[in-house]
mmCIF file of C-alpha atoms in Angstrom:
data_model
loop_
_atom_site.group_PDB
_atom_site.id
_atom_site.type_symbol
_atom_site.label_atom_id
_atom_site.label_comp_id
_atom_site.label_asym_id
_atom_site.label_seq_id
_atom_site.Cartn_x
_atom_site.Cartn_y
_atom_site.Cartn_z
ATOM 1 C CA GLU A 6 -33.910 23.913 -20.965
ATOM 2 C CA LYS A 7 -32.083 22.778 -17.828
ATOM 3 C CA MET A 8 -29.919 20.453 -19.928
ATOM 4 C CA LEU A 9 -28.978 23.356 -22.193
ATOM 5 C CA LYS A 10 -27.981 25.425 -19.177
ATOM 6 C CA ILE A 11 -25.805 22.553 -17.897
ATOM 7 C CA LYS A 12 -24.168 22.240 -21.334
ATOM 8 C CA ASP A 13 -23.584 26.012 -21.441
ATOM 9 C CA LEU A 14 -21.997 25.837 -17.979
ATOM 10 C CA GLY A 15 -19.769 22.969 -19.111
ATOM 11 C CA ALA A 16 -18.681 24.939 -22.185
ATOM 12 C CA ALA A 17 -17.953 28.004 -20.040
ATOM 13 C CA LEU A 18 -15.789 25.955 -17.692
ATOM 14 C CA ALA A 19 -13.953 24.372 -20.611
ATOM 15 C CA ASP A 20 -13.015 27.872 -21.849
ATOM 16 C CA ARG A 21 -11.813 29.030 -18.418
ATOM 17 C CA PRO A 22 -9.078 26.719 -17.110
ATOM 18 C CA ARG A 23 -8.293 28.999 -14.150
ATOM 19 C CA LEU A 24 -11.892 28.969 -12.980
ATOM 20 C CA ARG A 25 -11.992 25.189 -13.425
ATOM 21 C CA ALA A 26 -8.784 24.818 -11.383
ATOM 22 C CA ALA A 27 -10.197 27.100 -8.654
ATOM 23 C CA LEU A 28 -13.368 25.008 -8.459
ATOM 24 C CA TRP A 29 -11.294 21.797 -8.189
ATOM 25 C CA LEU A 30 -9.224 23.395 -5.407
ATOM 26 C CA ALA A 31 -12.334 24.498 -3.544
ATOM 27 C CA ALA A 32 -13.832 21.006 -3.855
ATOM 28 C CA ALA A 33 -10.583 19.467 -2.584
ATOM 29 C CA LEU A 34 -10.467 21.846 0.407
ATOM 30 C CA LEU A 35 -14.100 21.119 1.264
ATOM 31 C CA LEU A 36 -13.407 17.389 1.032
ATOM 32 C CA ALA A 37 -10.303 17.749 3.213
ATOM 33 C CA ALA A 38 -12.357 19.600 5.824
ATOM 34 C CA ALA A 39 -15.051 16.908 5.687
ATOM 35 C CA LEU A 40 -12.433 14.175 6.018
ATOM 36 C CA TYR A 41 -10.792 15.912 8.953
ATOM 37 C CA ARG A 42 -14.137 16.265 10.731
ATOM 38 C CA HIS A 43 -15.136 12.708 9.836
ATOM 39 C CA PHE A 44 -11.921 11.066 11.000
ATOM 40 C CA SER A 45 -11.098 13.326 13.957
ATOM 41 C CA PRO A 46 -12.307 10.752 16.552
ATOM 42 C CA PHE A 47 -9.873 8.213 15.051
ATOM 43 C CA LEU A 48 -6.711 10.319 15.048
ATOM 44 C CA ALA A 49 -5.267 9.267 18.427
ATOM 45 C CA VAL A 50 -1.999 7.759 17.238
ATOM 46 C CA ASP A 51 -0.620 4.649 18.944
ATOM 47 C CA ASP A 52 2.343 3.757 16.708
ATOM 48 C CA VAL A 53 4.730 4.192 19.631
ATOM 49 C CA TRP A 54 7.169 1.467 18.641
ATOM 50 C CA PHE A 55 7.758 3.229 15.309
ATOM 51 C CA LEU A 56 8.489 6.479 17.114
ATOM 52 C CA ASP A 57 11.213 4.981 19.331
ATOM 53 C CA GLU A 58 13.251 3.879 16.326
ATOM 54 C CA ALA A 59 12.348 6.936 14.263
ATOM 55 C CA GLU A 60 13.449 9.425 16.919
ATOM 56 C CA ALA A 61 16.782 7.632 17.296
ATOM 57 C CA LEU A 62 17.299 7.725 13.514
ATOM 58 C CA TYR A 63 16.217 11.364 13.310
ATOM 59 C CA HIS A 64 18.717 12.467 15.962
ATOM 60 C CA GLY A 65 21.477 10.001 14.999
ATOM 61 C CA LEU A 66 21.325 8.225 18.358
ATOM 62 C CA PRO A 67 22.229 4.552 18.934
ATOM 63 C CA LEU A 68 19.296 2.137 18.901
ATOM 64 C CA GLN A 69 19.598 0.214 22.130
ATOM 65 C CA ALA A 70 16.890 -2.310 21.223
ATOM 66 C CA GLY A 71 18.053 -2.773 17.630
ATOM 67 C CA LEU A 72 16.379 -1.937 14.330
ATOM 68 C CA ASP A 73 13.388 -4.233 13.798
ATOM 69 C CA SER A 74 10.764 -2.221 11.916
ATOM 70 C CA MET A 75 11.101 -0.641 8.499
ATOM 71 C CA PRO A 76 11.958 3.011 9.137
ATOM 72 C CA LEU A 77 10.141 5.172 6.570
ATOM 73 C CA ALA A 78 6.651 5.556 8.056
ATOM 74 C CA GLY A 79 8.064 6.037 11.545
ATOM 75 C CA TYR A 80 10.491 8.680 10.279
ATOM 76 C CA TYR A 81 7.692 10.710 8.676
ATOM 77 C CA HIS A 82 5.554 10.212 11.766
ATOM 78 C CA SER A 83 8.387 11.469 13.967
ATOM 79 C CA LEU A 84 8.837 14.491 11.722
ATOM 80 C CA ALA A 85 5.118 15.366 11.778
ATOM 81 C CA ALA A 86 4.485 14.608 15.458
ATOM 82 C CA HIS A 87 7.617 16.053 17.092
ATOM 83 C CA HIS A 88 9.456 18.322 14.660
ATOM 84 C CA LEU A 89 6.638 20.388 13.152
ATOM 85 C CA PRO A 90 4.144 22.693 14.926
ATOM 86 C CA ALA A 91 1.731 20.940 17.296
ATOM 87 C CA GLY A 92 -1.250 19.326 15.620
ATOM 88 C CA TRP A 93 0.269 19.024 12.159
ATOM 89 C CA GLU A 94 0.286 15.223 12.345
ATOM 90 C CA LYS A 95 -3.524 15.339 12.398
ATOM 91 C CA LEU A 96 -3.499 17.026 9.000
ATOM 92 C CA PHE A 97 -1.608 14.173 7.396
ATOM 93 C CA LEU A 98 -4.511 11.743 7.043
ATOM 94 C CA PRO A 99 -6.827 14.191 5.192
ATOM 95 C CA PHE A 100 -3.856 15.279 3.054
ATOM 96 C CA ALA A 101 -2.997 11.657 2.225
ATOM 97 C CA ILE A 102 -6.588 10.798 1.333
ATOM 98 C CA VAL A 103 -7.020 13.866 -0.881
ATOM 99 C CA SER A 104 -3.714 12.923 -2.545
ATOM 100 C CA MET A 105 -5.045 9.403 -3.106
ATOM 101 C CA LEU A 106 -8.132 10.882 -4.773
ATOM 102 C CA GLY A 107 -5.749 12.584 -7.192
ATOM 103 C CA VAL A 108 -3.947 9.286 -7.722
ATOM 104 C CA SER A 109 -7.280 7.533 -8.303
ATOM 105 C CA PHE A 110 -8.166 10.172 -10.901
ATOM 106 C CA ALA A 111 -4.781 9.693 -12.584
ATOM 107 C CA ALA A 112 -5.175 5.903 -12.690
ATOM 108 C CA GLY A 113 -8.717 6.076 -14.083
ATOM 109 C CA SER A 114 -7.678 8.680 -16.650
ATOM 110 C CA ALA A 115 -4.664 6.608 -17.724
ATOM 111 C CA LEU A 116 -6.941 3.639 -18.367
ATOM 112 C CA CYS A 117 -10.101 5.180 -19.848
ATOM 113 C CA GLY A 118 -9.845 8.980 -20.002
ATOM 114 C CA SER A 119 -10.783 11.900 -17.743
ATOM 115 C CA PRO A 120 -14.502 11.107 -17.268
ATOM 116 C CA VAL A 121 -13.634 7.702 -15.829
ATOM 117 C CA GLY A 122 -10.894 9.339 -13.746
ATOM 118 C CA ILE A 123 -13.471 11.696 -12.206
ATOM 119 C CA LEU A 124 -15.797 8.754 -11.523
ATOM 120 C CA THR A 125 -13.080 6.667 -9.853
ATOM 121 C CA ALA A 126 -11.936 9.620 -7.721
ATOM 122 C CA GLY A 127 -15.535 10.203 -6.605
ATOM 123 C CA LEU A 128 -16.049 6.534 -5.739
ATOM 124 C CA THR A 129 -12.753 6.537 -3.837
ATOM 125 C CA GLY A 130 -13.865 9.576 -1.818
ATOM 126 C CA VAL A 131 -17.156 7.900 -0.926
ATOM 127 C CA GLU A 132 -15.310 4.721 0.036
ATOM 128 C CA PHE A 133 -12.968 6.570 2.386
ATOM 129 C CA LEU A 134 -15.839 8.480 3.981
ATOM 130 C CA THR A 135 -17.695 5.236 4.766
ATOM 131 C CA MET A 136 -14.834 3.173 6.116
ATOM 132 C CA ALA A 137 -14.005 4.807 9.449
ATOM 133 C CA GLY A 138 -15.539 2.006 11.493
ATOM 134 C CA LEU A 139 -13.827 -0.665 9.368
ATOM 135 C CA VAL A 140 -10.199 0.285 9.919
ATOM 136 C CA ASN A 141 -8.288 0.860 13.137
ATOM 137 C CA TRP A 142 -7.281 4.442 12.409
ATOM 138 C CA GLY A 143 -5.207 4.554 15.576
ATOM 139 C CA ARG A 144 -2.660 2.998 13.230
ATOM 140 C CA TYR A 145 -3.536 5.420 10.459
ATOM 141 C CA PHE A 146 -0.160 7.011 9.874
ATOM 142 C CA GLU A 147 1.711 3.995 8.569
ATOM 143 C CA THR A 148 -1.397 2.808 6.701
ATOM 144 C CA ALA A 149 -1.803 6.191 4.991
ATOM 145 C CA VAL A 150 1.888 6.437 4.017
ATOM 146 C CA PHE A 151 1.919 2.917 2.629
ATOM 147 C CA ALA A 152 -1.416 3.325 0.819
ATOM 148 C CA LEU A 153 -0.260 6.522 -0.882
ATOM 149 C CA LEU A 154 3.023 4.924 -1.991
ATOM 150 C CA SER A 155 1.196 1.836 -3.285
ATOM 151 C CA ALA A 156 -1.297 3.905 -5.277
ATOM 152 C CA LEU A 157 1.513 5.987 -6.807
ATOM 153 C CA MET A 158 3.300 2.773 -7.779
ATOM 154 C CA ALA A 159 0.251 1.672 -9.758
ATOM 155 C CA VAL A 160 -0.018 5.036 -11.520
ATOM 156 C CA PHE A 161 3.638 5.065 -12.581
ATOM 157 C CA LEU A 162 3.322 1.456 -13.722
ATOM 158 C CA LEU A 163 0.526 2.565 -16.075
ATOM 159 C CA LEU A 164 2.453 5.683 -17.113
ATOM 160 C CA TYR A 165 5.522 3.633 -17.997
ATOM 161 C CA ARG A 166 3.430 1.146 -19.961
ATOM 162 C CA GLU A 167 1.921 4.055 -21.898
ATOM 163 C CA SER A 168 5.013 6.236 -22.407
ATOM 164 C CA GLY A 169 7.945 3.820 -22.390
ATOM 165 C CA ARG A 170 10.024 6.567 -20.741
ATOM 166 C CA THR A 171 12.886 5.323 -18.587
ATOM 167 C CA ARG A 172 12.230 8.095 -16.063
ATOM 168 C CA ASP A 173 8.778 6.607 -15.381
ATOM 169 C CA ALA A 174 10.421 3.210 -14.779
ATOM 170 C CA VAL A 175 12.900 4.891 -12.398
ATOM 171 C CA ALA A 176 9.989 6.530 -10.549
ATOM 172 C CA LEU A 177 8.297 3.116 -10.253
ATOM 173 C CA GLY A 178 11.528 1.620 -8.877
ATOM 174 C CA LEU A 179 11.970 4.459 -6.358
ATOM 175 C CA LEU A 180 8.360 4.207 -5.169
ATOM 176 C CA THR A 181 8.656 0.427 -4.797
ATOM 177 C CA GLY A 182 11.821 0.900 -2.738
ATOM 178 C CA ALA A 183 10.077 3.497 -0.559
ATOM 179 C CA ALA A 184 7.151 1.102 -0.050
ATOM 180 C CA LEU A 185 9.604 -1.650 0.961
ATOM 181 C CA LEU A 186 11.092 0.757 3.514
ATOM 182 C CA CYS A 187 7.585 1.087 4.957
ATOM 183 C CA ARG A 188 6.396 -2.566 4.821
ATOM 184 C CA SER A 189 7.830 -5.669 3.148
ATOM 185 C CA THR A 190 4.622 -6.414 1.218
ATOM 186 C CA PHE A 191 6.264 -5.751 -2.170
ATOM 187 C CA PHE A 192 9.300 -7.992 -1.595
ATOM 188 C CA LEU A 193 8.495 -10.097 -4.714
ATOM 189 C CA PHE A 194 6.894 -7.312 -6.737
ATOM 190 C CA PRO A 195 9.881 -6.218 -8.914
ATOM 191 C CA PRO A 196 10.411 -9.558 -10.719
ATOM 192 C CA PHE A 197 6.652 -10.203 -10.816
ATOM 193 C CA ILE A 198 5.723 -6.908 -12.442
ATOM 194 C CA LEU A 199 8.715 -6.988 -14.802
ATOM 195 C CA ALA A 200 7.468 -10.358 -16.063
ATOM 196 C CA ALA A 201 3.947 -8.886 -16.448
ATOM 197 C CA LEU A 202 5.341 -5.928 -18.397
ATOM 198 C CA TRP A 203 7.194 -8.302 -20.699
ATOM 199 C CA LEU A 204 4.105 -10.478 -21.177
ATOM 200 C CA TRP A 205 1.801 -7.538 -22.000
ATOM 201 C CA ARG A 206 4.376 -5.219 -23.526
ATOM 202 C CA GLY A 207 2.452 -4.545 -26.767
ATOM 203 C CA ARG A 208 4.346 -1.720 -28.472
ATOM 204 C CA LEU A 209 6.396 -1.010 -25.358
ATOM 205 C CA LYS A 210 10.153 -1.310 -25.925
ATOM 206 C CA LEU A 211 11.411 -2.543 -22.561
ATOM 207 C CA ASN A 212 15.055 -1.431 -22.505
ATOM 208 C CA TRP A 213 17.765 -2.627 -20.132
ATOM 209 C CA ASN A 214 17.946 0.635 -18.164
ATOM 210 C CA ALA A 215 14.210 0.592 -17.441
ATOM 211 C CA ALA A 216 14.278 -3.111 -16.555
ATOM 212 C CA ALA A 217 17.199 -2.559 -14.156
ATOM 213 C CA ALA A 218 15.388 0.382 -12.515
ATOM 214 C CA ILE A 219 12.261 -1.711 -11.938
ATOM 215 C CA LEU A 220 14.079 -4.863 -10.834
ATOM 216 C CA LEU A 221 17.136 -3.643 -8.906
ATOM 217 C CA LEU A 222 16.480 -0.104 -7.652
ATOM 218 C CA PRO A 223 13.916 -1.161 -4.972
ATOM 219 C CA TYR A 224 16.356 -3.628 -3.401
ATOM 220 C CA ALA A 225 19.258 -1.162 -3.632
ATOM 221 C CA MET A 226 17.234 1.246 -1.488
ATOM 222 C CA LEU A 227 17.264 -1.356 1.303
ATOM 223 C CA ILE A 228 21.069 -1.378 1.517
ATOM 224 C CA PRO A 229 21.235 1.390 4.195
ATOM 225 C CA TRP A 230 18.756 -0.585 6.320
ATOM 226 C CA TRP A 231 20.872 -3.749 5.946
ATOM 227 C CA LEU A 232 24.043 -1.790 6.858
ATOM 228 C CA MET A 233 22.389 -0.219 9.927
ATOM 229 C CA ARG A 234 21.307 -3.638 11.181
ATOM 230 C CA HIS A 235 24.835 -4.947 10.638
ATOM 231 C CA ALA A 236 26.322 -1.977 12.514
ATOM 232 C CA LEU A 237 24.018 -2.779 15.452
ATOM 233 C CA GLY A 238 25.218 -6.400 15.506
ATOM 234 C CA GLN A 239 21.861 -7.810 14.392
ATOM 235 C CA ASN A 240 21.418 -10.864 12.202
ATOM 236 C CA PHE A 241 21.169 -10.215 8.488
ATOM 237 C CA ALA A 242 17.580 -10.031 7.215
ATOM 238 C CA LEU A 243 16.620 -9.202 3.645
ATOM 239 C CA PHE A 244 13.265 -7.810 4.755
ATOM 240 C CA GLU A 245 11.445 -6.938 7.935
ATOM 241 C CA VAL A 246 10.678 -10.030 9.994
ATOM 242 C CA PHE A 247 9.806 -8.738 13.467
ATOM 243 C CA ARG A 248 6.154 -7.840 12.869
ATOM 244 C CA ALA A 249 5.658 -10.722 10.439
ATOM 245 C CA LYS A 250 6.727 -13.470 12.846
ATOM 246 C CA ALA A 251 3.504 -13.589 14.869
ATOM 247 C CA ASN A 252 1.420 -13.542 11.673
ATOM 248 C CA ILE A 253 3.526 -16.317 10.147
ATOM 249 C CA ILE A 254 2.914 -18.517 13.190
ATOM 250 C CA THR A 255 -0.819 -17.843 13.410
ATOM 251 C CA GLY A 256 -1.098 -18.303 9.655
ATOM 252 C CA LEU A 257 0.475 -21.738 9.906
ATOM 253 C CA LEU A 258 -1.958 -22.530 12.707
ATOM 254 C CA GLY A 259 -4.839 -21.826 10.317
ATOM 255 C CA TYR A 260 -6.118 -18.500 11.692
ATOM 256 C CA VAL A 261 -8.053 -16.482 9.096
ATOM 257 C CA HIS A 262 -8.053 -13.051 10.782
ATOM 258 C CA THR A 263 -5.278 -11.409 12.761
ATOM 259 C CA ILE A 264 -5.418 -11.717 16.528
ATOM 260 C CA GLU A 265 -4.259 -9.364 19.233
ATOM 261 C CA GLY A 266 -1.083 -10.558 20.872
ATOM 262 C CA SER A 267 2.693 -10.518 20.862
ATOM 263 C CA TYR A 268 5.229 -12.796 19.216
ATOM 264 C CA GLN A 269 5.697 -14.587 22.540
ATOM 265 C CA GLU A 270 1.962 -15.242 22.756
ATOM 266 C CA ALA A 271 2.000 -16.630 19.203
ATOM 267 C CA LEU A 272 4.841 -18.964 20.183
ATOM 268 C CA ALA A 273 2.776 -20.132 23.146
ATOM 269 C CA LEU A 274 -0.211 -20.838 20.861
ATOM 270 C CA ALA A 275 2.031 -22.956 18.651
ATOM 271 C CA GLY A 276 3.608 -24.748 21.611
ATOM 272 C CA ILE A 277 7.146 -23.840 20.566
ATOM 273 C CA ASN A 278 9.859 -21.640 22.040
ATOM 274 C CA GLY A 279 11.958 -18.860 20.576
ATOM 275 C CA SER A 280 15.082 -21.018 20.268
ATOM 276 C CA GLN A 281 13.461 -23.395 17.769
ATOM 277 C CA ASP A 282 13.910 -22.944 14.024
ATOM 278 C CA LEU A 283 10.690 -21.191 12.947
ATOM 279 C CA TRP A 284 11.099 -22.178 9.294
ATOM 280 C CA ALA A 285 11.628 -25.857 10.117
ATOM 281 C CA TRP A 286 8.514 -25.796 12.309
ATOM 282 C CA GLY A 287 6.573 -24.077 9.514
ATOM 283 C CA LEU A 288 7.622 -26.686 6.963
ATOM 284 C CA ALA A 289 6.514 -29.431 9.353
ATOM 285 C CA GLN A 290 3.116 -27.701 9.748
ATOM 286 C CA VAL A 291 2.592 -27.455 5.994
ATOM 287 C CA THR A 292 3.566 -31.110 5.523
ATOM 288 C CA ALA A 293 1.351 -32.339 8.349
ATOM 289 C CA HIS A 294 -1.756 -30.175 7.666
ATOM 290 C CA PRO A 295 -1.882 -29.227 3.955
ATOM 291 C CA LEU A 296 -5.690 -29.306 3.548
ATOM 292 C CA PRO A 297 -6.596 -27.179 6.626
ATOM 293 C CA LEU A 298 -3.966 -24.622 5.597
ATOM 294 C CA ALA A 299 -5.297 -24.530 2.025
ATOM 295 C CA LYS A 300 -8.811 -24.018 3.436
ATOM 296 C CA ALA A 301 -7.514 -21.139 5.581
ATOM 297 C CA VAL A 302 -6.036 -19.470 2.476
ATOM 298 C CA LEU A 303 -9.396 -19.708 0.680
ATOM 299 C CA LEU A 304 -11.218 -18.311 3.714
ATOM 300 C CA ARG A 305 -8.789 -15.380 3.837
ATOM 301 C CA ALA A 306 -9.447 -14.672 0.159
ATOM 302 C CA TRP A 307 -13.180 -14.639 0.894
ATOM 303 C CA ALA A 308 -12.597 -12.358 3.907
ATOM 304 C CA VAL A 309 -10.695 -9.883 1.724
ATOM 305 C CA LEU A 310 -13.591 -9.751 -0.741
ATOM 306 C CA ALA A 311 -16.138 -9.434 2.074
ATOM 307 C CA TYR A 312 -14.394 -6.506 3.808
ATOM 308 C CA LYS A 313 -15.904 -4.108 1.289
ATOM 309 C CA PRO A 314 -18.450 -5.441 -1.228
ATOM 310 C CA THR A 315 -18.173 -2.290 -3.361
ATOM 311 C CA VAL A 316 -14.433 -2.834 -3.745
ATOM 312 C CA THR A 317 -15.159 -6.441 -4.714
ATOM 313 C CA ILE A 318 -17.552 -5.320 -7.456
ATOM 314 C CA LEU A 319 -15.006 -2.844 -8.793
ATOM 315 C CA LEU A 320 -12.258 -5.472 -8.736
ATOM 316 C CA LEU A 321 -14.444 -7.826 -10.766
ATOM 317 C CA ALA A 322 -15.204 -4.991 -13.161
ATOM 318 C CA SER A 323 -11.485 -4.356 -13.598
ATOM 319 C CA LEU A 324 -11.040 -8.071 -14.325
ATOM 320 C CA PHE A 325 -13.567 -7.729 -17.174
ATOM 321 C CA ALA A 326 -11.751 -4.640 -18.430
ATOM 322 C CA ALA A 327 -8.487 -6.569 -18.311
ATOM 323 C CA ARG A 328 -9.783 -8.724 -21.162
ATOM 324 C CA LEU A 329 -9.863 -5.644 -23.360
ATOM 325 C CA ASP A 330 -6.723 -3.649 -22.648
ATOM 326 C CA ASP A 331 -3.115 -4.472 -21.724
ATOM 327 C CA LYS A 332 -2.894 -1.529 -19.301
ATOM 328 C CA ALA A 333 -5.936 -2.880 -17.457
ATOM 329 C CA LYS A 334 -4.213 -6.269 -17.341
ATOM 330 C CA LEU A 335 -1.232 -4.663 -15.621
ATOM 331 C CA LEU A 336 -3.460 -2.984 -13.056
ATOM 332 C CA TRP A 337 -5.206 -6.301 -12.435
ATOM 333 C CA ALA A 338 -1.770 -7.961 -12.016
ATOM 334 C CA PHE A 339 -0.914 -5.302 -9.418
ATOM 335 C CA LEU A 340 -4.154 -5.945 -7.510
ATOM 336 C CA LEU A 341 -3.745 -9.716 -7.790
ATOM 337 C CA TYR A 342 -0.197 -9.556 -6.423
ATOM 338 C CA PHE A 343 -1.231 -7.346 -3.520
ATOM 339 C CA ILE A 344 -4.067 -9.630 -2.432
ATOM 340 C CA THR A 345 -2.236 -12.915 -3.026
ATOM 341 C CA VAL A 346 0.875 -11.968 -1.069
ATOM 342 C CA HIS A 347 -1.274 -11.477 2.046
ATOM 343 C CA LEU A 348 -3.135 -14.789 1.882
ATOM 344 C CA PRO A 349 -0.540 -17.106 3.512
ATOM 345 C CA MET A 350 -0.995 -15.124 6.758
ATOM 346 C CA PRO A 351 -4.038 -13.861 8.707
ATOM 347 C CA VAL A 352 -5.645 -10.738 7.275
ATOM 348 C CA GLU A 353 -7.431 -7.619 8.501
ATOM 349 C CA ALA A 354 -9.203 -4.774 6.711
ATOM 350 C CA ARG A 355 -6.402 -2.266 7.315
ATOM 351 C CA TYR A 356 -4.029 -4.245 5.109
ATOM 352 C CA PHE A 357 -6.164 -3.595 2.019
ATOM 353 C CA VAL A 358 -6.738 0.140 2.315
ATOM 354 C CA PRO A 359 -4.139 0.660 -0.503
ATOM 355 C CA LEU A 360 -6.515 -1.046 -2.957
ATOM 356 C CA ILE A 361 -9.287 1.528 -2.526
ATOM 357 C CA PRO A 362 -7.800 4.213 -4.840
ATOM 358 C CA LEU A 363 -7.129 1.553 -7.488
ATOM 359 C CA ALA A 364 -10.301 -0.523 -7.542
#
């Protein structure tokens, strides 16, 4: 009898789309309130170096110290923290997480239909609610911006594979460019994912316009950043190097997890000075210590899997699904790229928050 009542309720909801939408909205608002209450102790923002550059960009002022960090997350942070009513920046994290639940639903639905989309969104919500102690949410703003962009990239990758529409490829290119303006993690993603699309194209007709949007549009979006650095008299850099330098050094020293410290402290650990060629030193390290460095890469891969066992299980499940469907193979390629690109350098849990909506 109870099962019949549940079925009758399901049928009633199916016939009333407005009521169903209202219930979804109410659930989302309740979840947002729970997330805000849950994360409120972690919302003291300390991304001050982003704000210095972002405020100068926002007001069109000269950057005395130069432009070292990618500007997008800092710009949004500046807008929310200093150019909207007080307290609005604290609403961003719950908003971003609820948005990622929607993205998780879209990704699951694109792969296996709405029931799986609901399941993946629910699992994502549980994962976010249980991770507060795992991630340094004092750095939440950039992490949330980047995670949302990354999750949207995956969704539009699946949409393009399904639809073949050039506009979906353009959206993927724009989102990849926006993610590059936040962090340089996706610096090799355009050629990698274009090759994956070609390999698992199935009935997809990959035209030149779509290929150009995926391959070239992300790098074209970096041109203003390159021009701003040139105008400030800084050396040309394809991608952000300032924050990566310390991680590159500690990675070549064999560290598995990130350590607290500045670039100068990393130089001191390596016994080198800032005037030396970092790349030449790195090549010498790889040549002299190939086995310890390979071991460090394997330990980092294990650390990534150990950060969240539930995510590990879901990743392995998606690997099994990848044997059955080309869209699942593309999602697995996305996840594989994201993890692999981090392994040459020390890792921390915060780096892999973008995988949670996709696992």
